[in-house]
Amino acid sequence: MTDKLEQKSANRCHGGWVKRFSHYSNTLDCEMVFGIFLPPQVEQGPVPVLWWLSGLTCNDENFMQKAGAQKMAAELGIAIVCPDTSPRGTDLPGEHDSFDFGSGAGFYLNARRAPWSQHYKMYDYVTEELPALVREHFPVSEREAISGHSMGGHGALVCALRQPGRYASVSAFAPVTNPVDCPWGEKAFSNYLGDDRSEWAEWDACELILAGKSKQGLLVDQGEADNFLDEQLKPGHLEKACHLQGVPLELRRQPGYDHSYFFIATFIDDHLKYHAEHLFAS
């Protein structure tokens, strides 16, 4: 892993800083960019960190610019790190042909099928390489939580379920809960992982829960006016899996809310307070 960071921008925000950095990723074999919000409390010492994983077509900037999370994060003393959603600049065949596969659609897994396996290892990037890099360069503590939206909600759930006990808390907005059983997931998994569906279960929140991987509680917000609700997101599948395995799930169905960042901005403070309760627990 290279330890060289290049700062691309820095903006003062609620007493802290929103910054963007680029670096070369050995894991993904390409140049990557991430965003970080550093609350004012970093001037006194290390603060806990919330990892935010974004959805299809997004990059590191969407959450920082649209969610309005910085004010509450500054009050609570939580850093937020936003990775990109896929490798960039690799220009693999077909990589840029559709919104739900390839560029902006890494699905936070480790690809096994060529040519994607050379670059598309977003799980290793967001759980190993990037955290090590952030801790090397910024005053953040070992305490961490994870959240995300849509494809990123899937990523947050899977990261936490695959590493029980690592994250103090996990939440999601409109997550893709059961990708082995929806068009987005089937397309991505077949291309990244191959045709053996038994291998897909390693990257599916419902399947991981049914396999008893973790009993950690989950907070999920889902808009009832979400266009992708029934075909892609299927929160009922997550609810059923958690019930069968005794996993605590707070699934908040929000009438009238869609899939957009208006939805996220409305409830992000609730999620930050939820994470703070766990991050600062003794």
PDB file of C-alpha atoms in Angstrom:
ATOM      1  CA  MET A   1       0.000   0.000   0.000  1.00  0.00           C
ATOM      2  CA  THR A   2       1.265   3.437  -0.876  1.00  0.00           C
ATOM      3  CA  ASP A   3       1.083   6.032   1.877  1.00  0.00           C
ATOM      4  CA  LYS A   4       1.081   9.004  -0.484  1.00  0.00           C
ATOM      5  CA  LEU A   5      -2.008  11.209  -0.484  1.00  0.00           C
ATOM      6  CA  GLU A   6      -2.699  14.148  -2.775  1.00  0.00           C
ATOM      7  CA  GLN A   7      -5.192  16.671  -1.438  1.00  0.00           C
ATOM      8  CA  LYS A   8      -7.681  17.706  -4.109  1.00  0.00           C
ATOM      9  CA  SER A   9      -9.856  20.101  -2.110  1.00  0.00           C
ATOM     10  CA  ALA A  10     -10.527  21.392   1.412  1.00  0.00           C
ATOM     11  CA  ASN A  11     -13.594  23.267   2.624  1.00  0.00           C
ATOM     12  CA  ARG A  12     -14.296  24.569   6.125  1.00  0.00           C
ATOM     13  CA  CYS A  13     -17.611  23.191   7.379  1.00  0.00           C
ATOM     14  CA  HIS A  14     -19.340  23.452  10.787  1.00  0.00           C
ATOM     15  CA  GLY A  15     -16.024  24.096  12.510  1.00  0.00           C
ATOM     16  CA  GLY A  16     -14.359  21.123  10.841  1.00  0.00           C
ATOM     17  CA  TRP A  17     -13.163  20.279   7.341  1.00  0.00           C
ATOM     18  CA  VAL A  18     -14.498  18.463   4.297  1.00  0.00           C
ATOM     19  CA  LYS A  19     -11.515  17.249   2.307  1.00  0.00           C
ATOM     20  CA  ARG A  20     -10.908  15.094  -0.775  1.00  0.00           C
ATOM     21  CA  PHE A  21      -7.788  13.064  -1.431  1.00  0.00           C
ATOM     22  CA  SER A  22      -6.493  10.868  -4.210  1.00  0.00           C
ATOM     23  CA  HIS A  23      -4.085   7.973  -3.824  1.00  0.00           C
ATOM     24  CA  TYR A  24      -2.910   4.944  -5.724  1.00  0.00           C
ATOM     25  CA  SER A  25      -4.606   1.762  -4.553  1.00  0.00           C
ATOM     26  CA  ASN A  26      -2.574  -1.404  -4.758  1.00  0.00           C
ATOM     27  CA  THR A  27      -5.726  -3.380  -3.980  1.00  0.00           C
ATOM     28  CA  LEU A  28      -7.618  -2.003  -6.979  1.00  0.00           C
ATOM     29  CA  ASP A  29      -4.555  -1.299  -9.129  1.00  0.00           C
ATOM     30  CA  CYS A  30      -5.719   2.202 -10.021  1.00  0.00           C
ATOM     31  CA  GLU A  31      -5.941   5.761  -8.746  1.00  0.00           C
ATOM     32  CA  MET A  32      -8.752   6.327  -6.226  1.00  0.00           C
ATOM     33  CA  VAL A  33     -10.388   9.319  -4.565  1.00  0.00           C
ATOM     34  CA  PHE A  34     -12.114   9.483  -1.188  1.00  0.00           C
ATOM     35  CA  GLY A  35     -13.769  12.194   0.874  1.00  0.00           C
ATOM     36  CA  ILE A  36     -13.458  12.788   4.604  1.00  0.00           C
ATOM     37  CA  PHE A  37     -15.197  15.050   7.097  1.00  0.00           C
ATOM     38  CA  LEU A  38     -13.043  15.881  10.096  1.00  0.00           C
ATOM     39  CA  PRO A  39     -15.059  17.362  12.975  1.00  0.00           C
ATOM     40  CA  PRO A  40     -13.576  20.139  15.139  1.00  0.00           C
ATOM     41  CA  GLN A  41     -12.880  17.626  17.951  1.00  0.00           C
ATOM     42  CA  VAL A  42      -9.875  16.254  16.043  1.00  0.00           C
ATOM     43  CA  GLU A  43      -7.951  19.238  17.378  1.00  0.00           C
ATOM     44  CA  GLN A  44      -8.151  17.619  20.821  1.00  0.00           C
ATOM     45  CA  GLY A  45      -7.410  14.042  19.770  1.00  0.00           C
ATOM     46  CA  PRO A  46      -8.604  11.017  17.749  1.00  0.00           C
ATOM     47  CA  VAL A  47     -12.324  10.658  17.006  1.00  0.00           C
ATOM     48  CA  PRO A  48     -14.375   7.632  15.917  1.00  0.00           C
ATOM     49  CA  VAL A  49     -15.170   7.195  12.250  1.00  0.00           C
ATOM     50  CA  LEU A  50     -18.302   6.383  10.271  1.00  0.00           C
ATOM     51  CA  TRP A  51     -17.731   4.709   6.914  1.00  0.00           C
ATOM     52  CA  TRP A  52     -20.364   5.717   4.367  1.00  0.00           C
ATOM     53  CA  LEU A  53     -20.822   3.537   1.272  1.00  0.00           C
ATOM     54  CA  SER A  54     -22.720   5.152  -1.590  1.00  0.00           C
ATOM     55  CA  GLY A  55     -25.018   3.665  -4.206  1.00  0.00           C
ATOM     56  CA  LEU A  56     -25.101   3.000  -7.921  1.00  0.00           C
ATOM     57  CA  THR A  57     -23.773   5.812 -10.160  1.00  0.00           C
ATOM     58  CA  CYS A  58     -22.433   7.730  -7.136  1.00  0.00           C
ATOM     59  CA  ASN A  59     -18.876   8.622  -6.156  1.00  0.00           C
ATOM     60  CA  ASP A  60     -17.232  10.018  -3.037  1.00  0.00           C
ATOM     61  CA  GLU A  61     -18.897  13.431  -3.402  1.00  0.00           C
ATOM     62  CA  ASN A  62     -22.622  12.620  -3.406  1.00  0.00           C
ATOM     63  CA  PHE A  63     -22.999  12.087   0.324  1.00  0.00           C
ATOM     64  CA  MET A  64     -20.725  14.949   1.330  1.00  0.00           C
ATOM     65  CA  GLN A  65     -22.601  17.437  -0.843  1.00  0.00           C
ATOM     66  CA  LYS A  66     -26.210  16.266  -0.470  1.00  0.00           C
ATOM     67  CA  ALA A  67     -26.781  14.486   2.838  1.00  0.00           C
ATOM     68  CA  GLY A  68     -26.249  17.440   5.167  1.00  0.00           C
ATOM     69  CA  ALA A  69     -24.530  15.210   7.704  1.00  0.00           C
ATOM     70  CA  GLN A  70     -21.688  17.514   8.715  1.00  0.00           C
ATOM     71  CA  LYS A  71     -23.559  19.637  11.270  1.00  0.00           C
ATOM     72  CA  MET A  72     -24.634  16.684  13.410  1.00  0.00           C
ATOM     73  CA  ALA A  73     -21.315  14.890  12.898  1.00  0.00           C
ATOM     74  CA  ALA A  74     -19.544  18.017  14.151  1.00  0.00           C
ATOM     75  CA  GLU A  75     -21.762  18.190  17.227  1.00  0.00           C
ATOM     76  CA  LEU A  76     -21.197  14.512  17.991  1.00  0.00           C
ATOM     77  CA  GLY A  77     -17.491  14.454  17.165  1.00  0.00           C
ATOM     78  CA  ILE A  78     -17.588  11.779  14.456  1.00  0.00           C
ATOM     79  CA  ALA A  79     -15.422  11.679  11.330  1.00  0.00           C
ATOM     80  CA  ILE A  80     -17.070  10.453   8.130  1.00  0.00           C
ATOM     81  CA  VAL A  81     -15.173   8.769   5.302  1.00  0.00           C
ATOM     82  CA  CYS A  82     -16.759   8.310   1.862  1.00  0.00           C
ATOM     83  CA  PRO A  83     -14.973   5.966  -0.563  1.00  0.00           C
ATOM     84  CA  ASP A  84     -15.777   5.871  -4.248  1.00  0.00           C
ATOM     85  CA  THR A  85     -18.138   3.166  -5.473  1.00  0.00           C
ATOM     86  CA  SER A  86     -15.835   1.343  -7.897  1.00  0.00           C
ATOM     87  CA  PRO A  87     -12.359   1.375  -9.406  1.00  0.00           C
ATOM     88  CA  ARG A  88     -11.796   4.200 -11.896  1.00  0.00           C
ATOM     89  CA  GLY A  89      -9.778   4.583 -15.070  1.00  0.00           C
ATOM     90  CA  THR A  90      -9.365   0.885 -15.756  1.00  0.00           C
ATOM     91  CA  ASP A  91     -11.455   0.952 -18.978  1.00  0.00           C
ATOM     92  CA  LEU A  92     -12.280  -2.738 -19.059  1.00  0.00           C
ATOM     93  CA  PRO A  93     -14.485  -4.018 -21.914  1.00  0.00           C
ATOM     94  CA  GLY A  94     -18.089  -3.041 -21.201  1.00  0.00           C
ATOM     95  CA  GLU A  95     -17.162  -1.285 -17.964  1.00  0.00           C
ATOM     96  CA  HIS A  96     -18.961   1.942 -18.845  1.00  0.00           C
ATOM     97  CA  ASP A  97     -21.917   0.515 -20.768  1.00  0.00           C
ATOM     98  CA  SER A  98     -24.562   0.499 -18.015  1.00  0.00           C
ATOM     99  CA  PHE A  99     -25.321   2.227 -14.722  1.00  0.00           C
ATOM    100  CA  ASP A 100     -25.784  -0.992 -12.726  1.00  0.00           C
ATOM    101  CA  PHE A 101     -22.519  -2.768 -13.564  1.00  0.00           C
ATOM    102  CA  GLY A 102     -18.898  -1.674 -13.851  1.00  0.00           C
ATOM    103  CA  SER A 103     -18.127   2.011 -13.260  1.00  0.00           C
ATOM    104  CA  GLY A 104     -19.930   3.275 -10.185  1.00  0.00           C
ATOM    105  CA  ALA A 105     -21.243  -0.211  -9.440  1.00  0.00           C
ATOM    106  CA  GLY A 106     -18.539  -2.164  -7.617  1.00  0.00           C
ATOM    107  CA  PHE A 107     -21.063  -3.775  -5.208  1.00  0.00           C
ATOM    108  CA  TYR A 108     -18.452  -3.868  -2.415  1.00  0.00           C
ATOM    109  CA  LEU A 109     -17.369  -7.421  -3.186  1.00  0.00           C
ATOM    110  CA  ASN A 110     -14.159  -9.071  -4.369  1.00  0.00           C
ATOM    111  CA  ALA A 111     -14.595 -10.100  -8.003  1.00  0.00           C
ATOM    112  CA  ARG A 112     -13.413 -13.568  -8.978  1.00  0.00           C
ATOM    113  CA  ARG A 113     -14.085 -13.548 -12.692  1.00  0.00           C
ATOM    114  CA  ALA A 114     -11.624 -12.096 -15.218  1.00  0.00           C
ATOM    115  CA  PRO A 115     -11.096  -9.341 -16.199  1.00  0.00           C
ATOM    116  CA  TRP A 116     -12.920  -7.842 -13.180  1.00  0.00           C
ATOM    117  CA  SER A 117     -10.855  -9.750 -10.624  1.00  0.00           C
ATOM    118  CA  GLN A 118      -7.790  -7.607 -11.399  1.00  0.00           C
ATOM    119  CA  HIS A 119      -9.413  -4.396 -10.165  1.00  0.00           C
ATOM    120  CA  TYR A 120     -12.842  -4.951  -8.641  1.00  0.00           C
ATOM    121  CA  LYS A 121     -11.955  -5.792  -5.053  1.00  0.00           C
ATOM    122  CA  MET A 122     -13.981  -3.108  -3.340  1.00  0.00           C
ATOM    123  CA  TYR A 123     -14.570  -5.189  -0.213  1.00  0.00           C
ATOM    124  CA  ASP A 124     -10.851  -5.439   0.497  1.00  0.00           C
ATOM    125  CA  TYR A 125     -10.452  -1.767  -0.342  1.00  0.00           C
ATOM    126  CA  VAL A 126     -13.131  -0.455   2.026  1.00  0.00           C
ATOM    127  CA  THR A 127     -12.384  -2.884   4.878  1.00  0.00           C
ATOM    128  CA  GLU A 128      -8.589  -3.104   4.722  1.00  0.00           C
ATOM    129  CA  GLU A 129      -6.608  -0.727   2.509  1.00  0.00           C
ATOM    130  CA  LEU A 130      -8.574   2.485   2.953  1.00  0.00           C
ATOM    131  CA  PRO A 131      -9.018   2.145   6.750  1.00  0.00           C
ATOM    132  CA  ALA A 132      -5.279   1.570   7.160  1.00  0.00           C
ATOM    133  CA  LEU A 133      -4.551   4.613   5.004  1.00  0.00           C
ATOM    134  CA  VAL A 134      -7.021   6.828   6.876  1.00  0.00           C
ATOM    135  CA  ARG A 135      -5.648   5.829  10.271  1.00  0.00           C
ATOM    136  CA  GLU A 136      -2.120   6.517   9.100  1.00  0.00           C
ATOM    137  CA  HIS A 137      -2.892  10.068   8.017  1.00  0.00           C
ATOM    138  CA  PHE A 138      -5.788  11.320  10.150  1.00  0.00           C
ATOM    139  CA  PRO A 139      -6.584  11.521  13.876  1.00  0.00           C
ATOM    140  CA  VAL A 140      -9.234   8.808  13.982  1.00  0.00           C
ATOM    141  CA  SER A 141      -9.555   6.111  16.615  1.00  0.00           C
ATOM    142  CA  GLU A 142     -10.099   2.370  16.279  1.00  0.00           C
ATOM    143  CA  ARG A 143     -13.823   2.833  16.991  1.00  0.00           C
ATOM    144  CA  GLU A 144     -15.788   2.606  13.746  1.00  0.00           C
ATOM    145  CA  ALA A 145     -19.331   2.265  12.433  1.00  0.00           C
ATOM    146  CA  ILE A 146     -20.659   1.726   8.925  1.00  0.00           C
ATOM    147  CA  SER A 147     -23.651   2.861   6.902  1.00  0.00           C
ATOM    148  CA  GLY A 148     -24.691   3.285   3.289  1.00  0.00           C
ATOM    149  CA  HIS A 149     -27.425   3.771   0.712  1.00  0.00           C
ATOM    150  CA  SER A 150     -28.899   1.314  -1.798  1.00  0.00           C
ATOM    151  CA  MET A 151     -25.936  -0.640  -3.230  1.00  0.00           C
ATOM    152  CA  GLY A 152     -23.937   0.980  -0.429  1.00  0.00           C
ATOM    153  CA  GLY A 153     -26.523  -0.146   2.104  1.00  0.00           C
ATOM    154  CA  HIS A 154     -25.933  -3.664   0.815  1.00  0.00           C
ATOM    155  CA  GLY A 155     -22.201  -3.041   1.230  1.00  0.00           C
ATOM    156  CA  ALA A 156     -22.561  -1.775   4.794  1.00  0.00           C
ATOM    157  CA  LEU A 157     -24.649  -4.762   5.852  1.00  0.00           C
ATOM    158  CA  VAL A 158     -22.314  -7.251   4.195  1.00  0.00           C
ATOM    159  CA  CYS A 159     -19.143  -5.678   5.635  1.00  0.00           C
ATOM    160  CA  ALA A 160     -20.610  -5.854   9.153  1.00  0.00           C
ATOM    161  CA  LEU A 161     -22.054  -9.351   8.762  1.00  0.00           C
ATOM    162  CA  ARG A 162     -18.817 -10.777   7.389  1.00  0.00           C
ATOM    163  CA  GLN A 163     -16.780  -9.326  10.269  1.00  0.00           C
ATOM    164  CA  PRO A 164     -18.901  -9.683  13.423  1.00  0.00           C
ATOM    165  CA  GLY A 165     -17.824  -7.373  16.207  1.00  0.00           C
ATOM    166  CA  ARG A 166     -15.689  -5.115  14.057  1.00  0.00           C
ATOM    167  CA  TYR A 167     -18.139  -2.230  13.706  1.00  0.00           C
ATOM    168  CA  ALA A 168     -19.752  -0.715  16.775  1.00  0.00           C
ATOM    169  CA  SER A 169     -22.960  -0.256  14.768  1.00  0.00           C
ATOM    170  CA  VAL A 170     -24.382  -0.646  11.280  1.00  0.00           C
ATOM    171  CA  SER A 171     -27.240   1.065   9.482  1.00  0.00           C
ATOM    172  CA  ALA A 172     -28.563   1.455   5.970  1.00  0.00           C
ATOM    173  CA  PHE A 173     -30.874   3.528   3.817  1.00  0.00           C
ATOM    174  CA  ALA A 174     -32.924   1.583   1.253  1.00  0.00           C
ATOM    175  CA  PRO A 175     -30.377  -1.251   1.024  1.00  0.00           C
ATOM    176  CA  VAL A 176     -30.312  -3.939  -1.647  1.00  0.00           C
ATOM    177  CA  THR A 177     -31.052  -6.589   0.971  1.00  0.00           C
ATOM    178  CA  ASN A 178     -31.101  -9.788  -1.092  1.00  0.00           C
ATOM    179  CA  PRO A 179     -28.996  -9.277  -4.240  1.00  0.00           C
ATOM    180  CA  VAL A 180     -29.019 -12.968  -5.190  1.00  0.00           C
ATOM    181  CA  ASP A 181     -32.731 -12.474  -5.833  1.00  0.00           C
ATOM    182  CA  CYS A 182     -32.985  -9.152  -7.677  1.00  0.00           C
ATOM    183  CA  PRO A 183     -31.999  -7.950 -11.173  1.00  0.00           C
ATOM    184  CA  TRP A 184     -29.226  -5.593 -10.028  1.00  0.00           C
ATOM    185  CA  GLY A 185     -27.583  -8.261  -7.920  1.00  0.00           C
ATOM    186  CA  GLU A 186     -27.995 -11.077 -10.413  1.00  0.00           C
ATOM    187  CA  LYS A 187     -26.366  -8.998 -13.158  1.00  0.00           C
ATOM    188  CA  ALA A 188     -23.465  -7.866 -10.993  1.00  0.00           C
ATOM    189  CA  PHE A 189     -22.837 -11.165  -9.236  1.00  0.00           C
ATOM    190  CA  SER A 190     -22.907 -13.266 -12.410  1.00  0.00           C
ATOM    191  CA  ASN A 191     -20.340 -10.998 -14.049  1.00  0.00           C
ATOM    192  CA  TYR A 192     -18.103 -10.411 -11.017  1.00  0.00           C
ATOM    193  CA  LEU A 193     -18.344 -13.854  -9.418  1.00  0.00           C
ATOM    194  CA  GLY A 194     -19.383 -16.323 -12.121  1.00  0.00           C
ATOM    195  CA  ASP A 195     -22.335 -18.654 -12.516  1.00  0.00           C
ATOM    196  CA  ASP A 196     -21.985 -20.646  -9.282  1.00  0.00           C
ATOM    197  CA  ARG A 197     -24.793 -19.121  -7.235  1.00  0.00           C
ATOM    198  CA  SER A 198     -23.564 -20.835  -4.070  1.00  0.00           C
ATOM    199  CA  GLU A 199     -20.649 -18.371  -4.087  1.00  0.00           C
ATOM    200  CA  TRP A 200     -23.030 -15.425  -4.324  1.00  0.00           C
ATOM    201  CA  ALA A 201     -24.333 -16.082  -0.800  1.00  0.00           C
ATOM    202  CA  GLU A 202     -21.055 -14.768   0.660  1.00  0.00           C
ATOM    203  CA  TRP A 203     -22.073 -11.271  -0.501  1.00  0.00           C
ATOM    204  CA  ASP A 204     -25.778 -11.278   0.340  1.00  0.00           C
ATOM    205  CA  ALA A 205     -27.058  -9.844   3.639  1.00  0.00           C
ATOM    206  CA  CYS A 206     -30.075 -12.111   3.871  1.00  0.00           C
ATOM    207  CA  GLU A 207     -28.024 -15.218   3.131  1.00  0.00           C
ATOM    208  CA  LEU A 208     -25.363 -14.230   5.668  1.00  0.00           C
ATOM    209  CA  ILE A 209     -27.998 -13.668   8.337  1.00  0.00           C
ATOM    210  CA  LEU A 210     -29.687 -16.994   7.579  1.00  0.00           C
ATOM    211  CA  ALA A 211     -26.275 -18.661   7.867  1.00  0.00           C
ATOM    212  CA  GLY A 212     -25.967 -17.240  11.391  1.00  0.00           C
ATOM    213  CA  LYS A 213     -22.941 -15.045  10.678  1.00  0.00           C
ATOM    214  CA  SER A 214     -23.892 -12.315  13.154  1.00  0.00           C
ATOM    215  CA  LYS A 215     -26.529 -11.288  15.674  1.00  0.00           C
ATOM    216  CA  GLN A 216     -25.654  -7.596  15.588  1.00  0.00           C
ATOM    217  CA  GLY A 217     -28.615  -5.228  15.599  1.00  0.00           C
ATOM    218  CA  LEU A 218     -29.465  -3.347  12.404  1.00  0.00           C
ATOM    219  CA  LEU A 219     -31.113   0.019  11.741  1.00  0.00           C
ATOM    220  CA  VAL A 220     -32.692   0.373   8.302  1.00  0.00           C
ATOM    221  CA  ASP A 221     -34.770   3.204   6.852  1.00  0.00           C
ATOM    222  CA  GLN A 222     -36.848   2.490   3.759  1.00  0.00           C
ATOM    223  CA  GLY A 223     -39.018   4.929   1.846  1.00  0.00           C
ATOM    224  CA  GLU A 224     -42.410   3.515   0.928  1.00  0.00           C
ATOM    225  CA  ALA A 225     -42.517   5.572  -2.289  1.00  0.00           C
ATOM    226  CA  ASP A 226     -39.183   4.152  -3.479  1.00  0.00           C
ATOM    227  CA  ASN A 227     -39.401   3.151  -7.158  1.00  0.00           C
ATOM    228  CA  PHE A 228     -37.026   0.235  -6.534  1.00  0.00           C
ATOM    229  CA  LEU A 229     -38.757  -1.090  -3.427  1.00  0.00           C
ATOM    230  CA  ASP A 230     -40.379  -4.301  -4.663  1.00  0.00           C
ATOM    231  CA  GLU A 231     -38.109  -5.350  -7.526  1.00  0.00           C
ATOM    232  CA  GLN A 232     -34.624  -4.510  -6.221  1.00  0.00           C
ATOM    233  CA  LEU A 233     -34.597  -3.730  -2.477  1.00  0.00           C
ATOM    234  CA  LYS A 234     -37.015  -6.228  -0.896  1.00  0.00           C
ATOM    235  CA  PRO A 235     -36.832  -5.164   2.754  1.00  0.00           C
ATOM    236  CA  GLY A 236     -39.345  -7.865   3.620  1.00  0.00           C
ATOM    237  CA  HIS A 237     -36.705 -10.474   2.816  1.00  0.00           C
ATOM    238  CA  LEU A 238     -34.356  -8.879   5.348  1.00  0.00           C
ATOM    239  CA  GLU A 239     -37.147  -8.668   7.905  1.00  0.00           C
ATOM    240  CA  LYS A 240     -37.936 -12.368   7.483  1.00  0.00           C
ATOM    241  CA  ALA A 241     -34.277 -13.450   7.695  1.00  0.00           C
ATOM    242  CA  CYS A 242     -33.708 -11.407  10.853  1.00  0.00           C
ATOM    243  CA  HIS A 243     -36.883 -12.800  12.447  1.00  0.00           C
ATOM    244  CA  LEU A 244     -35.867 -16.391  11.698  1.00  0.00           C
ATOM    245  CA  GLN A 245     -32.393 -15.904  13.182  1.00  0.00           C
ATOM    246  CA  GLY A 246     -33.302 -13.621  16.081  1.00  0.00           C
ATOM    247  CA  VAL A 247     -31.315 -10.679  14.719  1.00  0.00           C
ATOM    248  CA  PRO A 248     -32.546  -7.342  16.145  1.00  0.00           C
ATOM    249  CA  LEU A 249     -33.807  -5.227  13.254  1.00  0.00           C
ATOM    250  CA  GLU A 250     -35.352  -1.773  13.418  1.00  0.00           C
ATOM    251  CA  LEU A 251     -36.891  -1.421   9.979  1.00  0.00           C
ATOM    252  CA  ARG A 252     -38.493   2.019   9.682  1.00  0.00           C
ATOM    253  CA  ARG A 253     -40.823   2.299   6.714  1.00  0.00           C
ATOM    254  CA  GLN A 254     -41.166   5.969   5.833  1.00  0.00           C
ATOM    255  CA  PRO A 255     -44.409   6.924   4.029  1.00  0.00           C
ATOM    256  CA  GLY A 256     -43.995   9.158   0.988  1.00  0.00           C
ATOM    257  CA  TYR A 257     -40.201   9.015   0.793  1.00  0.00           C
ATOM    258  CA  ASP A 258     -38.385   7.905  -2.355  1.00  0.00           C
ATOM    259  CA  HIS A 259     -34.854   6.697  -3.138  1.00  0.00           C
ATOM    260  CA  SER A 260     -33.231  10.121  -3.360  1.00  0.00           C
ATOM    261  CA  TYR A 261     -30.903  12.115  -1.145  1.00  0.00           C
ATOM    262  CA  PHE A 262     -33.930  14.104   0.062  1.00  0.00           C
ATOM    263  CA  PHE A 263     -34.830  10.892   1.898  1.00  0.00           C
ATOM    264  CA  ILE A 264     -31.307  10.452   3.258  1.00  0.00           C
ATOM    265  CA  ALA A 265     -31.025  14.093   4.349  1.00  0.00           C
ATOM    266  CA  THR A 266     -34.299  13.783   6.273  1.00  0.00           C
ATOM    267  CA  PHE A 267     -33.157  10.900   8.467  1.00  0.00           C
ATOM    268  CA  ILE A 268     -29.347  11.121   8.509  1.00  0.00           C
ATOM    269  CA  ASP A 269     -29.287  12.808  11.925  1.00  0.00           C
ATOM    270  CA  ASP A 270     -31.167   9.847  13.409  1.00  0.00           C
ATOM    271  CA  HIS A 271     -28.534   7.497  12.042  1.00  0.00           C
ATOM    272  CA  LEU A 272     -25.643   9.609  13.280  1.00  0.00           C
ATOM    273  CA  LYS A 273     -27.128   9.724  16.779  1.00  0.00           C
ATOM    274  CA  TYR A 274     -27.668   5.954  16.628  1.00  0.00           C
ATOM    275  CA  HIS A 275     -24.042   5.392  15.698  1.00  0.00           C
ATOM    276  CA  ALA A 276     -22.838   7.832  18.359  1.00  0.00           C
ATOM    277  CA  GLU A 277     -24.654   5.846  21.048  1.00  0.00           C
ATOM    278  CA  HIS A 278     -22.582   2.810  20.092  1.00  0.00           C
ATOM    279  CA  LEU A 279     -19.323   4.533  19.192  1.00  0.00           C
ATOM    280  CA  PHE A 280     -19.096   6.342  22.507  1.00  0.00           C
ATOM    281  CA  ALA A 281     -20.442   3.503  24.657  1.00  0.00           C
ATOM    282  CA  SER A 282     -18.032   2.515  27.409  1.00  0.00           C
TER     283      SER A 282
END
